[in-house]
Coordinates of C-alpha atoms in Angstrom, one line a residue:
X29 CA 11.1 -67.6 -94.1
X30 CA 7.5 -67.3 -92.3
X31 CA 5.6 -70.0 -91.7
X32 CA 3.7 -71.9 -89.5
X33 CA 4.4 -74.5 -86.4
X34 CA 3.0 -77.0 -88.9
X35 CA 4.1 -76.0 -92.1
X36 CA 8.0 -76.2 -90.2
X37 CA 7.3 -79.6 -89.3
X38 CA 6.1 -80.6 -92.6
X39 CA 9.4 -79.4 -94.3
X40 CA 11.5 -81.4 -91.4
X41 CA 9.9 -84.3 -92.0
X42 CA 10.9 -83.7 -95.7
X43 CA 14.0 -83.1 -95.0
X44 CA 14.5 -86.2 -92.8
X45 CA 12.9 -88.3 -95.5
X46 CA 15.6 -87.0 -98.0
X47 CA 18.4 -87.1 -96.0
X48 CA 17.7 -91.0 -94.9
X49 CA 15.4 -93.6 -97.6
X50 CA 15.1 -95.7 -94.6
X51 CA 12.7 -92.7 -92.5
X52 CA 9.0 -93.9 -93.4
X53 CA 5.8 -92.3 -92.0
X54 CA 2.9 -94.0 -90.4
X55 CA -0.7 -92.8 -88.9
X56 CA -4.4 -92.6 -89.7
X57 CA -4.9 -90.3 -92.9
X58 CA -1.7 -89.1 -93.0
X59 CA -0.9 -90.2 -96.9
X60 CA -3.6 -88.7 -99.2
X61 CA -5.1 -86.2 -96.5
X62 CA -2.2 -84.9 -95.1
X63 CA -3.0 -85.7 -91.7
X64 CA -5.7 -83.9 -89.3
X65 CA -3.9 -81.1 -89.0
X66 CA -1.9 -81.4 -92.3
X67 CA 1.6 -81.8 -91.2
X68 CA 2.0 -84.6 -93.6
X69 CA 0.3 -83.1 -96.8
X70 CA 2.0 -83.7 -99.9
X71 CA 4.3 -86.3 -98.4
X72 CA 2.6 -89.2 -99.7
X73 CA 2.3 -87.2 -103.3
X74 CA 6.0 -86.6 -103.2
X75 CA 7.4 -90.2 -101.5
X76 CA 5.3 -93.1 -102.3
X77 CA 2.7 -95.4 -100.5
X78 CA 5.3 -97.5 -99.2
X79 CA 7.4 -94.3 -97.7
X80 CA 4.1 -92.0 -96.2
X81 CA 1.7 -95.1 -95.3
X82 CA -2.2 -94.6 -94.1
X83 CA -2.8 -97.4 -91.5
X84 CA -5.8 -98.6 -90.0
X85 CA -7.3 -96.9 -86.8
X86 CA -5.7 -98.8 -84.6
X87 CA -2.9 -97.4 -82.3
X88 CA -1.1 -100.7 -81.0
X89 CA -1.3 -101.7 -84.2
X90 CA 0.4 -99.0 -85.7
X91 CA 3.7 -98.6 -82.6
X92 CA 3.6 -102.3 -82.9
X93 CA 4.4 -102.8 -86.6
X94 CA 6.5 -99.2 -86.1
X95 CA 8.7 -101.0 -83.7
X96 CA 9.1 -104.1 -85.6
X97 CA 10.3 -101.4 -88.4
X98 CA 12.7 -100.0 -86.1
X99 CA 14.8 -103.4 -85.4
X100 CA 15.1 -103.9 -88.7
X101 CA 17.1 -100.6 -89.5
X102 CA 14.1 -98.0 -90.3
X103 CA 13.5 -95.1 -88.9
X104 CA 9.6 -94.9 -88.7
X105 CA 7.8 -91.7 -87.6
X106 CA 4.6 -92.4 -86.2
X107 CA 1.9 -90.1 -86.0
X108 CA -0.9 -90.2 -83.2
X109 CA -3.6 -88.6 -84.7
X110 CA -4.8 -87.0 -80.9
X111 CA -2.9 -87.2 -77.9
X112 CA -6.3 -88.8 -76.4
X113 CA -5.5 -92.1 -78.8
X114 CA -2.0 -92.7 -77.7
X115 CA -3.5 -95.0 -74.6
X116 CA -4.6 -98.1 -76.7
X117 CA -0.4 -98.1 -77.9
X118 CA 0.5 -97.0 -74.1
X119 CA 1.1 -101.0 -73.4
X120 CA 3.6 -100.9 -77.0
X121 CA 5.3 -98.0 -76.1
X122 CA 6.1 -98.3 -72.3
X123 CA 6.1 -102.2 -71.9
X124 CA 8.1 -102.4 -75.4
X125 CA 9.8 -99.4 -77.2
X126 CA 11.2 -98.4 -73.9
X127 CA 12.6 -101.2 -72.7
X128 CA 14.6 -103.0 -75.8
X129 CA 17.6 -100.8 -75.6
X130 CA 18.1 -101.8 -71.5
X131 CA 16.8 -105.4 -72.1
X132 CA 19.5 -106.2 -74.6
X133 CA 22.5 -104.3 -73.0
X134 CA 22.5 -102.0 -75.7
X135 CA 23.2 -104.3 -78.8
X136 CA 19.6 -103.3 -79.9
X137 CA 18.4 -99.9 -80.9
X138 CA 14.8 -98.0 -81.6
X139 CA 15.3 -95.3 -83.7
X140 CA 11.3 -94.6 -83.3
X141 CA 9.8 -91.2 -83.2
X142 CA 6.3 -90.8 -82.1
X143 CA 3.9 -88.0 -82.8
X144 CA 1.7 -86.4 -80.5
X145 CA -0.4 -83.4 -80.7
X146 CA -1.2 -82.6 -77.6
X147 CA -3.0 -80.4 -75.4
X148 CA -5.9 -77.9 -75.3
X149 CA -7.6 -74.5 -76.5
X150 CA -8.9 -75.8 -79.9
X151 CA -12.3 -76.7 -79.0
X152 CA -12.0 -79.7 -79.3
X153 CA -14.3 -83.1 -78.0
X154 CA -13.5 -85.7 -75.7
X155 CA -10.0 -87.1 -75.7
X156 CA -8.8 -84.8 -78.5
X157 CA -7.2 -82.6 -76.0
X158 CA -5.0 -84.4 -73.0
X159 CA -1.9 -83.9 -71.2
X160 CA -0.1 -87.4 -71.1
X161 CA 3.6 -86.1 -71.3
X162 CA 3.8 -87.2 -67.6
X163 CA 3.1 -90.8 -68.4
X164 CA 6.0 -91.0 -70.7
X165 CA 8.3 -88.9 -68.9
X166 CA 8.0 -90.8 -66.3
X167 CA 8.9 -94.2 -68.4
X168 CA 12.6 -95.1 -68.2
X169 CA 14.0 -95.4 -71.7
X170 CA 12.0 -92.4 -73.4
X171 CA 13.0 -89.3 -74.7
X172 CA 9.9 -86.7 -74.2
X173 CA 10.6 -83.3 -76.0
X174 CA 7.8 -80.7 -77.1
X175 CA 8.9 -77.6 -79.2
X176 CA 6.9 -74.3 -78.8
X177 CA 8.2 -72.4 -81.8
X178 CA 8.2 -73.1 -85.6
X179 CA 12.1 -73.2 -85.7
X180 CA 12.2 -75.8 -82.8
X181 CA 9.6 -77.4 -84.5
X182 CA 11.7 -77.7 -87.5
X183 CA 15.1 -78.2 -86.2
X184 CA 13.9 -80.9 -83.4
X185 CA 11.7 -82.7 -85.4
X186 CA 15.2 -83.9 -87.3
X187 CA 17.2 -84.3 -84.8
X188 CA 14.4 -86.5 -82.7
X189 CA 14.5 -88.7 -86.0
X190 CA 18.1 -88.9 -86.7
X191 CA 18.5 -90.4 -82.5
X192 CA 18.7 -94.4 -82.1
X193 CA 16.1 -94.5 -79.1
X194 CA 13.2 -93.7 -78.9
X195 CA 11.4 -89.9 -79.1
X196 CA 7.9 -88.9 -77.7
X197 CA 7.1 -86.0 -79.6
X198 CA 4.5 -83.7 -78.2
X199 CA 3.5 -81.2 -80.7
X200 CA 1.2 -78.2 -78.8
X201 CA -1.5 -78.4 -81.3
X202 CA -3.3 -74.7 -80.7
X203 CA 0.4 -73.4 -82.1
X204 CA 0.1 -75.4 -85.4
X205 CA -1.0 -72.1 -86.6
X206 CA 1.2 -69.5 -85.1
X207 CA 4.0 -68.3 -87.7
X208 CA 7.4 -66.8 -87.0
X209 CA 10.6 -66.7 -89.3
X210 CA 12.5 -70.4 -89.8
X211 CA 16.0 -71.0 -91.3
X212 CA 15.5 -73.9 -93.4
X213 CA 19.0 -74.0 -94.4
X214 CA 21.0 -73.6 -91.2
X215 CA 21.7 -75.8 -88.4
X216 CA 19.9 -76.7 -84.8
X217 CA 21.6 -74.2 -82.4
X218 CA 21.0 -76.2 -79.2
X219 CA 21.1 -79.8 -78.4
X220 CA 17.9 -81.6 -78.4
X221 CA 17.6 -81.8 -74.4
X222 CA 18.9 -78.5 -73.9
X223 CA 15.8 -76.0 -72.7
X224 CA 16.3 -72.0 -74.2
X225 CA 15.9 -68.9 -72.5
X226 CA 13.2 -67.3 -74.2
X227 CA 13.5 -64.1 -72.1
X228 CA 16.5 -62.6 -69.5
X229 CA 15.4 -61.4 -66.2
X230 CA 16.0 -60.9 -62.7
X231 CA 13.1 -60.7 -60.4
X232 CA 12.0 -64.6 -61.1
X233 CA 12.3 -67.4 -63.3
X234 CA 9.1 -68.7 -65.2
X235 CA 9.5 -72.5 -66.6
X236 CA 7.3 -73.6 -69.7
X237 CA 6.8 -76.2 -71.9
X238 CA 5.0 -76.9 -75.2
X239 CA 1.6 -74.3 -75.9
X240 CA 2.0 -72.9 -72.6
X241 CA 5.6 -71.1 -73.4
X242 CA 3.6 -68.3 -75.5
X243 CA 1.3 -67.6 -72.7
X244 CA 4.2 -67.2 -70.2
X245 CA 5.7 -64.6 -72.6
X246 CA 2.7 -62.9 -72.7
X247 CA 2.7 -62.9 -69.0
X248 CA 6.3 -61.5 -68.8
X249 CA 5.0 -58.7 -71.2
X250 CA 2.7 -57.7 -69.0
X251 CA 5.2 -57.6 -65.6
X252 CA 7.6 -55.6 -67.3
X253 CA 4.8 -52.8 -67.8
X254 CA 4.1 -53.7 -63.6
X255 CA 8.0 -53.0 -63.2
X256 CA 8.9 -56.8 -62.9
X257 CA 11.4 -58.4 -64.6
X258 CA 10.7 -62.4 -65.1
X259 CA 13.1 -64.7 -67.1
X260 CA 11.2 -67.2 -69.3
X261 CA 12.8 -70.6 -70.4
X262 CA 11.2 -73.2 -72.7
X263 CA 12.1 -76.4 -71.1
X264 CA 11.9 -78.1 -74.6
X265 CA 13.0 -81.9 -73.5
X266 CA 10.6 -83.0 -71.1
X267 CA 12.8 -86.3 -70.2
X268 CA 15.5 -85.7 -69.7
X269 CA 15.1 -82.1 -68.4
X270 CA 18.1 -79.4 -68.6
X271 CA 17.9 -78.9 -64.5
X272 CA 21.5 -77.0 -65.2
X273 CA 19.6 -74.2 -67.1
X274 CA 16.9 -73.9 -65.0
X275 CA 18.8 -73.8 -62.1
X276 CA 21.6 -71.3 -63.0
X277 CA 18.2 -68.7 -63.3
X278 CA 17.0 -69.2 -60.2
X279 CA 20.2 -68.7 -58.8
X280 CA 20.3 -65.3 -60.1
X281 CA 16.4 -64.8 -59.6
X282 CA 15.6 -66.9 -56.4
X283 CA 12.1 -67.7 -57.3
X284 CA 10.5 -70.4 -59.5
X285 CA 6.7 -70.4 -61.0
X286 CA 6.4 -73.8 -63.4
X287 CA 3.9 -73.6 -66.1
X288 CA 1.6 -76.6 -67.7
X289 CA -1.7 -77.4 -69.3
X290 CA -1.6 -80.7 -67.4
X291 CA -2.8 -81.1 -64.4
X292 CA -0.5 -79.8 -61.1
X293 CA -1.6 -83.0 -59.3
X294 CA 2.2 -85.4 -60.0
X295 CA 2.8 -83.3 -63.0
X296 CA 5.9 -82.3 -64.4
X297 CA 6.2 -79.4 -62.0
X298 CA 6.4 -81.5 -59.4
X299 CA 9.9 -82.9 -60.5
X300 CA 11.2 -79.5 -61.4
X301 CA 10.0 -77.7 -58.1
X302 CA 11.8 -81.0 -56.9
X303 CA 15.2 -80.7 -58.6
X304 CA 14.9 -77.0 -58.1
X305 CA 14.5 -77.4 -54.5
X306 CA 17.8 -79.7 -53.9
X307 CA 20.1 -77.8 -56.3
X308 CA 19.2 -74.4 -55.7
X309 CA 17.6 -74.2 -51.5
X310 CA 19.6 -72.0 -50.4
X311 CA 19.1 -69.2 -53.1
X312 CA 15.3 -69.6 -53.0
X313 CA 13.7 -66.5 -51.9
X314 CA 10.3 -68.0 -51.8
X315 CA 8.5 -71.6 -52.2
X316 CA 8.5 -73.0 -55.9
X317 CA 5.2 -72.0 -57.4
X318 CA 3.4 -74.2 -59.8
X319 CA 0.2 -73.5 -62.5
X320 CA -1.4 -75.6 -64.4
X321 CA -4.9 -77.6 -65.4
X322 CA -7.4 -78.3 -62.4
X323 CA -7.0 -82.0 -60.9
X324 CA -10.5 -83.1 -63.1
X325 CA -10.7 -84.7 -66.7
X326 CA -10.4 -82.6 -69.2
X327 CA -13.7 -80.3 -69.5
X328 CA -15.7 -79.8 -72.0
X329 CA -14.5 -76.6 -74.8
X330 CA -17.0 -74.4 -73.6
X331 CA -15.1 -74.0 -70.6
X332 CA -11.4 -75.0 -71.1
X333 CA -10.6 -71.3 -71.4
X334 CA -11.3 -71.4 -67.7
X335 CA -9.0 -74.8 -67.1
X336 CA -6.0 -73.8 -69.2
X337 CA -2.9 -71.9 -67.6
X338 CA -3.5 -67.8 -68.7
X339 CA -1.3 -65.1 -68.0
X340 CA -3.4 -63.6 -64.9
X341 CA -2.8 -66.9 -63.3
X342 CA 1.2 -67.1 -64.0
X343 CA 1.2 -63.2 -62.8
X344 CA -1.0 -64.0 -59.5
X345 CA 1.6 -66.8 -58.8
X346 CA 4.7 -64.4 -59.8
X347 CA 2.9 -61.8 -57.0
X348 CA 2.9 -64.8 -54.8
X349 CA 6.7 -65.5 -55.2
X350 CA 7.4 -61.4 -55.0
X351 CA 5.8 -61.0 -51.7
X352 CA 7.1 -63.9 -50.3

């Protein structure tokens, strides 16, 4: 079936709900309004207050109460109504969430899942369109995936729910609206952690995550008409990452460019280009290349077209690589 990034994640949530009566929805208008972006609509309708709940605007509050759910044997799915609102629950989610299943020698478990759309190229205002995935792939204890596709968004929204720790779910918000075909009725076809080659190639390897993986294939549509072959993989899980994948393409390729809306500056291409670097030196053909948002706060939407990642940028650092 078409349909969109959002509409997919609408029916997985569904899904999970009727699978499992303890899986029970939380956020800021997410019961009778469907949500901002209306991933939730109809839930509430369908489910019951006490299943889809609207909370108050208040972030801790809602991973707090979330959390407490999650010890007593629910699976709550929070939603973060902007990625920019997750910091007022960072001190929940880092100093508490992550820690509970270490803490107690693994004799207590956070099946938690916690929405995030993320990222820019909507137009958005201040602190609707951030980059945190860093923070929280950097926290011990997380799980950090981002799908790019409707079907991931589908297929990974279910299993992130049906896990016993804790999921940070970055959802790229300027693909709610892209549409592709989904199977509603079969099963995931990878793992959760385990990152897809969107594209086979052989000149060199292009990494994304998350929005950024349809701009990268856009890029690679535009080599091959140059006469360059690039391999494009969707890293998917952010924490942990699928280094195996990555680096069984640049064996074969011998040069890495790693793609992100967040800043380069300690990004997540700075562990890849890491990883990349121990496992795979002596193939490399040319230093690991990395592109991604400017080292400022996010500007303002008149001119995040000029911030954001595009395709002249991942082909300028794929020339880079090439002549190297």
């Amino acid at each position: 079936m078409i349909t969109t990034f959002a509409a997919a994640l609408n029916v997985g949530l569904r899904r999970a709900m009727e699978d499992d009566a303890k899986v029970v929805l939380l956020g800021e208008d997410i019961g009778r309004l469907g949500g901002v972006f209306r991933v939730t609509d109809t839930l509430q309708k369908d489910f019951g207050e006490h299943r889809v709940i609207d909370t108050p605007l208040a972030e801790s509050g809602i991973v707090g109460t979330a959390f407490g759910m999650a010890l007593r044997g629910y699976r709550p799915v929070v939603e973060i109504q902007f990625d920019g609102f997750v910091y007022p629950a960072f001190d929940q989610i880092v100093s508490q969430v992550a820690k509970i299943h270490n803490r107690t020698a693994g004799k207590v478990k956070a099946p938690l899942t916690i929405r995030i759309p993320f990222g820019g190229g909507i137009g958005a205002v201040e602190h609707h369109s951030e980059s945190p995935e860093v923070y929280f792939a950097h926290t011990a204890g997380l799980r950090v995936v981002s799908p790019s596709t409707p079907a991931d968004a589908y297929s990974m929204i279910r299993q992130a729910i049906s896990l016993d720790d804790p999921v940070i779910f970055f959802e790229p918000k300027r693909r709610y609206w892209d549409k592709a075909d989904v199977d509603f009725e079969g099963e995931p076809d990878l793992p959760l952690h385990k990152a897809r080659v969107r594209t086979r190639g052989a000149d060199a390897t292009v990494v994304a995550y998350g929005g950024t993986v349809a701009t990268a294939l856009t890029a690679a549509k535009i080599a091959a008409e140059e006469g360059h072959s690039l391999e494009v993989i969707d890293l998917r899980s952010l924490s942990p990452i699928d280094v195996d994948t990555i680096a069984e393409s640049v064996d074969k390729t011998g040069r890495l460019v790693i793609v992100h809306e967040a800043p380069v500056f300690a990004g997540l291409g700075a562990e890849i280009a890491a990883r990349v670097t121990e496992r795979c030196f002596y193939h490399l053909e040319a230093p690991v290349l990395r592109v991604g948002g400017y080292d400022i706060p996010y500007p303002p939407a008149k001119l995040e077209k000029h911030h954001l990642p595009d395709p002249d940028r991942i082909l300028a650092a794929v020339d880079r690589c090439l002549a190297a």
